[in-house]
Coordinates of C-alpha atoms and ligand atoms in Angstrom, one line a residue:
M179 CA 0.0 0.0 0.0
A180 CA 1.3 3.5 -0.9
V181 CA 2.4 5.7 1.9
R182 CA 0.0 8.7 2.3
I183 CA 1.7 12.0 3.3
D184 CA -0.2 15.3 3.8
L185 CA 2.2 18.2 4.7
H186 CA 0.0 21.2 5.1
C187 CA -2.9 21.2 7.7
H188 CA -4.3 23.7 10.1
S189 CA -5.7 23.2 13.6
S190 CA -7.8 25.4 15.8
T191 CA -4.5 26.8 17.1
S192 CA -4.8 29.0 14.0
D193 CA -7.7 29.1 11.6
G194 CA -8.7 25.4 11.4
T195 CA -11.7 24.0 13.3
D196 CA -10.2 20.7 14.6
T197 CA -8.2 20.9 17.8
P198 CA -4.6 19.5 17.4
A199 CA -5.8 16.3 19.1
E200 CA -8.8 16.0 16.7
L201 CA -6.5 16.8 13.7
V202 CA -4.1 13.9 14.4
D203 CA -7.0 11.6 15.0
A204 CA -8.6 12.8 11.7
A205 CA -5.4 11.9 10.0
R206 CA -5.7 8.3 11.3
V207 CA -9.3 8.1 10.2
A208 CA -8.3 9.4 6.7
G209 CA -5.7 6.7 6.4
L210 CA -2.7 9.1 6.4
N211 CA 0.7 7.8 7.4
V212 CA 2.3 11.2 7.8
L213 CA 0.7 14.5 8.7
A214 CA 2.3 17.9 9.1
I215 CA 0.6 20.4 11.5
T216 CA 1.3 23.8 9.9
D217 CA -0.7 26.5 11.7
H218 CA -0.3 30.1 10.7
D219 CA 2.5 31.9 12.6
T220 CA 2.4 29.6 15.6
T221 CA 3.8 26.4 16.9
A222 CA 1.5 26.4 19.9
G223 CA -0.4 23.3 18.7
W224 CA 2.7 21.0 18.5
S225 CA 2.7 19.6 22.0
E226 CA -1.0 18.7 22.0
A227 CA -0.6 17.0 18.6
V228 CA 2.4 15.0 19.9
Q229 CA 0.5 14.0 23.1
A230 CA -2.5 12.8 21.1
L231 CA -0.7 11.2 18.2
P232 CA -2.3 7.9 17.3
R233 CA -0.3 4.7 16.5
G234 CA 0.7 4.5 12.9
V235 CA 0.7 8.3 12.2
A236 CA 4.0 10.2 12.0
L237 CA 3.9 13.9 12.9
V238 CA 5.9 16.5 11.1
R239 CA 6.0 19.7 13.2
G240 CA 5.7 22.7 11.0
M241 CA 4.2 26.1 10.5
E242 CA 2.9 28.4 7.7
L243 CA 4.7 31.8 8.1
S244 CA 2.9 34.9 6.7
C245 CA 5.4 36.6 4.5
E246 CA 5.3 39.3 1.8
A247 CA 7.5 40.0 -1.2
V248 CA 8.0 43.4 -2.7
P249 CA 8.8 42.8 -6.4
F250 CA 10.6 45.3 -8.6
S251 CA 7.4 46.0 -10.4
G252 CA 6.0 47.5 -7.1
G253 CA 3.1 46.5 -4.8
R254 CA 3.2 43.7 -2.3
V255 CA 2.7 40.0 -2.9
P256 CA 1.5 38.0 0.1
V257 CA 3.5 34.7 0.3
H258 CA 2.9 31.8 2.6
L259 CA 6.0 30.0 3.6
L260 CA 5.8 26.5 5.0
G261 CA 8.5 25.8 7.5
Y262 CA 9.2 22.2 8.7
L263 CA 11.2 20.6 11.5
F264 CA 12.9 23.8 12.8
N265 CA 13.7 24.9 16.3
P266 CA 10.8 27.1 17.5
A267 CA 12.9 28.4 20.4
Y268 CA 15.4 30.0 18.0
P269 CA 15.3 33.5 19.5
P270 CA 15.0 35.6 16.3
L271 CA 12.2 33.3 15.0
A272 CA 10.4 33.3 18.3
A273 CA 10.5 37.1 18.4
E274 CA 9.1 37.4 14.9
L275 CA 6.3 35.0 15.8
A276 CA 5.4 37.0 18.9
R277 CA 5.3 40.2 16.7
L278 CA 3.2 38.5 14.1
Q279 CA 0.7 37.2 16.7
G280 CA 0.4 40.7 18.1
E281 CA -0.1 42.2 14.6
R282 CA -2.8 39.6 13.9
S283 CA -4.8 40.4 17.0
R284 CA -4.5 44.1 16.5
R285 CA -5.7 44.0 12.9
L286 CA -8.5 41.5 13.5
R287 CA -9.8 43.7 16.4
V288 CA -9.9 46.8 14.1
M289 CA -11.7 44.8 11.4
A290 CA -14.3 43.6 14.0
E291 CA -14.7 47.1 15.4
R292 CA -15.3 48.5 11.9
M293 CA -18.0 45.9 11.4
A294 CA -19.6 46.5 14.8
A295 CA -19.6 50.3 14.1
D296 CA -21.3 49.6 10.9
G297 CA -24.2 47.8 12.7
L298 CA -23.1 44.2 12.0
P299 CA -23.8 41.8 15.0
I300 CA -20.1 41.3 15.9
D301 CA -18.6 41.5 19.4
P302 CA -14.9 42.3 18.8
A303 CA -13.8 41.1 22.3
A304 CA -15.6 37.7 21.8
V305 CA -14.0 37.2 18.4
L306 CA -10.6 37.8 19.8
A307 CA -11.3 35.6 22.8
N308 CA -12.3 32.7 20.5
A309 CA -9.3 33.1 18.2
G310 CA -6.3 31.8 20.2
P311 CA -2.7 32.8 19.5
S312 CA -3.1 33.3 15.7
A313 CA -6.1 35.4 15.1
G314 CA -7.2 35.5 11.5
R315 CA -10.0 36.6 9.2
P316 CA -11.6 33.1 9.3
H317 CA -12.3 33.7 13.1
L318 CA -14.3 36.8 12.1
G319 CA -15.8 34.7 9.3
R320 CA -17.0 32.1 11.8
A321 CA -18.6 34.8 14.0
L322 CA -20.4 36.2 10.9
V323 CA -21.7 32.7 10.2
E324 CA -22.8 32.1 13.7
A325 CA -24.6 35.5 13.7
G326 CA -26.4 34.5 10.6
V327 CA -24.9 37.2 8.4
V328 CA -23.4 34.8 5.9
P329 CA -24.0 31.0 5.3
T330 CA -20.3 30.0 5.2
V331 CA -16.8 31.3 5.9
G332 CA -16.1 31.2 2.2
A333 CA -19.0 33.5 1.6
A334 CA -17.7 35.9 4.2
F335 CA -14.5 36.2 2.2
D336 CA -16.4 37.2 -1.0
H337 CA -17.1 40.7 0.3
L338 CA -17.0 41.3 4.0
L339 CA -13.5 39.9 4.6
S340 CA -12.0 40.6 1.2
S341 CA -8.8 42.6 0.9
R342 CA -10.8 44.8 -1.5
G343 CA -13.6 45.4 0.9
G344 CA -14.1 48.4 3.3
Y345 CA -13.5 46.5 6.5
Y346 CA -10.1 45.1 5.5
V347 CA -7.0 46.1 7.5
H348 CA -3.5 45.3 6.4
K349 CA -1.1 43.4 8.6
E350 CA 2.6 43.7 8.4
D351 CA 4.0 40.3 7.5
V352 CA 7.6 39.1 7.3
P353 CA 9.8 40.1 4.4
L354 CA 10.0 36.8 2.4
Q355 CA 13.8 36.7 2.2
R356 CA 13.9 37.1 6.0
G357 CA 11.4 34.4 6.5
I358 CA 13.4 31.9 4.4
E359 CA 16.6 32.9 6.3
L360 CA 14.8 32.5 9.7
V361 CA 13.6 29.0 8.9
A362 CA 17.0 27.9 7.6
A363 CA 18.8 29.4 10.6
A364 CA 16.4 27.6 12.9
G365 CA 17.5 24.3 11.3
G366 CA 14.3 23.8 9.2
V367 CA 13.3 23.3 5.6
S368 CA 11.1 25.9 3.9
V369 CA 8.6 25.3 1.1
L370 CA 6.6 28.0 -0.8
A371 CA 2.9 27.3 -0.2
H372 CA 0.4 27.5 -3.1
C373 CA 2.6 29.9 -5.0
R374 CA 0.5 29.9 -8.2
A375 CA -2.8 30.5 -6.4
H376 CA -4.0 33.4 -8.5
V377 CA -7.3 33.4 -6.6
R378 CA -5.3 34.8 -3.6
G379 CA -3.9 37.8 -5.4
G380 CA -0.5 38.5 -7.0
T381 CA 2.0 35.7 -7.4
L382 CA 5.8 35.5 -7.6
S383 CA 7.4 35.3 -11.0
E384 CA 9.7 32.3 -11.8
D385 CA 12.7 34.6 -11.7
A386 CA 11.7 35.8 -8.2
I387 CA 11.4 32.2 -7.1
A388 CA 14.8 31.3 -8.5
E389 CA 16.3 34.2 -6.4
L390 CA 15.1 32.5 -3.2
V391 CA 17.1 29.3 -3.8
P392 CA 20.5 30.7 -2.7
L393 CA 18.8 32.1 0.5
G394 CA 17.8 28.6 1.5
L395 CA 14.4 27.9 0.0
G396 CA 13.9 24.1 0.0
G397 CA 10.9 23.3 -2.0
L398 CA 7.6 24.2 -3.8
E399 CA 4.1 23.0 -3.0
V400 CA 3.0 21.7 -6.3
D401 CA -0.2 19.8 -5.7
H402 CA -2.7 22.1 -4.0
V403 CA -6.4 22.7 -4.5
D404 CA -5.8 26.3 -5.7
H405 CA -3.5 25.2 -8.5
S406 CA -4.7 24.3 -12.0
D407 CA -3.4 21.2 -13.8
G408 CA -1.2 23.6 -15.9
D409 CA 0.2 25.3 -12.8
R410 CA 1.1 21.9 -11.3
A411 CA 2.9 20.7 -14.4
R412 CA 4.9 23.9 -14.7
L413 CA 5.8 24.0 -10.9
R414 CA 6.9 20.4 -11.2
E415 CA 9.3 21.3 -14.0
L416 CA 10.4 24.5 -12.2
A417 CA 11.2 22.6 -9.0
D418 CA 13.3 20.1 -11.0
E419 CA 15.1 23.0 -12.8
L420 CA 15.9 24.7 -9.5
G421 CA 16.8 21.6 -7.5
L422 CA 13.9 22.1 -5.1
L423 CA 11.7 19.4 -3.6
R424 CA 8.1 19.0 -4.5
T425 CA 5.2 18.6 -2.1
G426 CA 1.5 18.1 -2.3
S427 CA -1.0 18.7 0.5
S428 CA -4.6 19.4 1.4
D429 CA -4.2 22.8 3.3
Y430 CA -7.0 21.3 5.4
H431 CA -8.9 23.8 7.6
G432 CA -11.7 21.6 9.0
R433 CA -15.1 23.2 8.6
N434 CA -13.6 26.6 7.5
K435 CA -12.9 25.2 4.1
T436 CA -14.3 22.4 2.0
V437 CA -11.1 20.5 1.1
P438 CA -10.7 17.2 3.0
L439 CA -7.5 15.8 4.6
G440 CA -5.3 13.9 2.2
A441 CA -6.9 15.6 -0.9
H442 CA -3.4 16.0 -2.2
T443 CA -0.3 14.2 -1.0
T444 CA 3.5 14.2 -1.2
A445 CA 5.6 11.5 -2.8
A446 CA 7.6 9.3 -0.4
D447 CA 11.0 10.2 -2.0
Q448 CA 10.3 13.9 -1.7
Y449 CA 9.2 13.5 2.0
E450 CA 12.4 11.5 2.7
R451 CA 14.5 14.3 1.2
L452 CA 12.7 16.9 3.3
V453 CA 13.4 14.9 6.5
A454 CA 17.0 14.4 5.5
E455 CA 17.5 18.2 5.0
A456 CA 16.2 19.1 8.4
S457 CA 18.6 19.1 11.3
V458 CA 16.9 20.0 14.6
T459 CA 13.3 18.8 15.3
P460 CA 12.7 15.2 14.6
V461 CA 9.6 13.6 13.1
V462 CA 7.5 12.0 15.9
Q463 CA 6.3 8.4 15.1
G464 CA 3.0 7.5 16.8
Ligands
LIG792 P1 -5.5 36.3 7.3 O1 -4.3 35.5 7.5 O2 -6.2 36.7 8.6 O3 -5.4 37.4 6.4 O4 -6.6 35.3 6.6 C1 -6.2 34.5 5.5 C2 -6.7 33.1 5.8 O5 -8.0 33.0 5.4 C3 -6.0 32.1 4.9 O6 -5.0 31.5 5.6 C4 -7.0 31.1 4.5 O7 -7.0 30.0 5.4 C5 -8.3 31.8 4.8 N1 -9.1 32.1 3.6 C6 -8.7 32.9 2.5 N2 -9.7 32.9 1.6 C7 -10.7 32.0 2.0 C8 -11.9 31.6 1.5 N3 -12.4 32.0 0.3 N4 -12.6 30.7 2.2 C9 -12.2 30.3 3.4 N5 -11.0 30.7 4.0 C10 -10.3 31.5 3.3
LIG793 FE1 -5.6 29.6 6.8
LIG794 FE1 -1.7 29.5 3.0
LIG795 ZN1 -2.4 26.9 4.9

């Protein structure tokens, strides 16, 4: 039987709806052999996931770091950087995560306050209290669903939470080059998440991706729900041209998105290469 490896999954420590314990059990139920927990800008779910790890599931401890690139052409491109098997206590990285978490809470509070001021049935303090260490727009989306304003979190993103909408507040993410250097310096491996996902806004050019390799970029997420077949074919080629590893993953968010665990997976040889390139935090075998 083929080994099933899903390297990008969110728990309720960020904007998923499964607790870390529920997430690792869901991996067992879904028949996964390897699961990575990759919450946005926090490693706070790692210990619960390790404690609850079922037999037969291996846990890769990771994170999805919120970065932004500033291309020569101007503007800002939001980039999500998956980091795996790094040391979360590395002081420069820990400091950056603390800053990002503060930035997330600040901006979500302002967005919620703008909605409340506009008469929407939103309690900013309650939204923040429910959010945990990595407050994100999906937490506000859940509150809008529960208040009956929209049917789904996805629908909340169409207008109310959109970066083009009137309630949106920018958050200051990590310069991409710095993010890659931080993950590498902390002993981990970095992978560009869903880097051809046009639905999310601007994307990096192939030249811009090539420039990240000497900084320590380790791989590209190729198989992702937001990538077309053409995107995947080209990313596979690009990874080979640049000597990067290729991953596939679900980007599971529980009930906040529709994609199921294991919807896309990573090949065993690529996974073995990722593990071999990391030097600090081991994979935990349940
Ligand atoms: P934030 O990091 O607070 O700006 O929120 C971005 C997060 O919202 C991403 O990590 C996604 O998980 C989630 N997201 C973005 N678009 C959608 C959508 N259309 N439906 C559900 N979740 C979304
Ligand atoms: Fe998310
Ligand atoms: Fe992402
Ligand atoms: Zn993600």
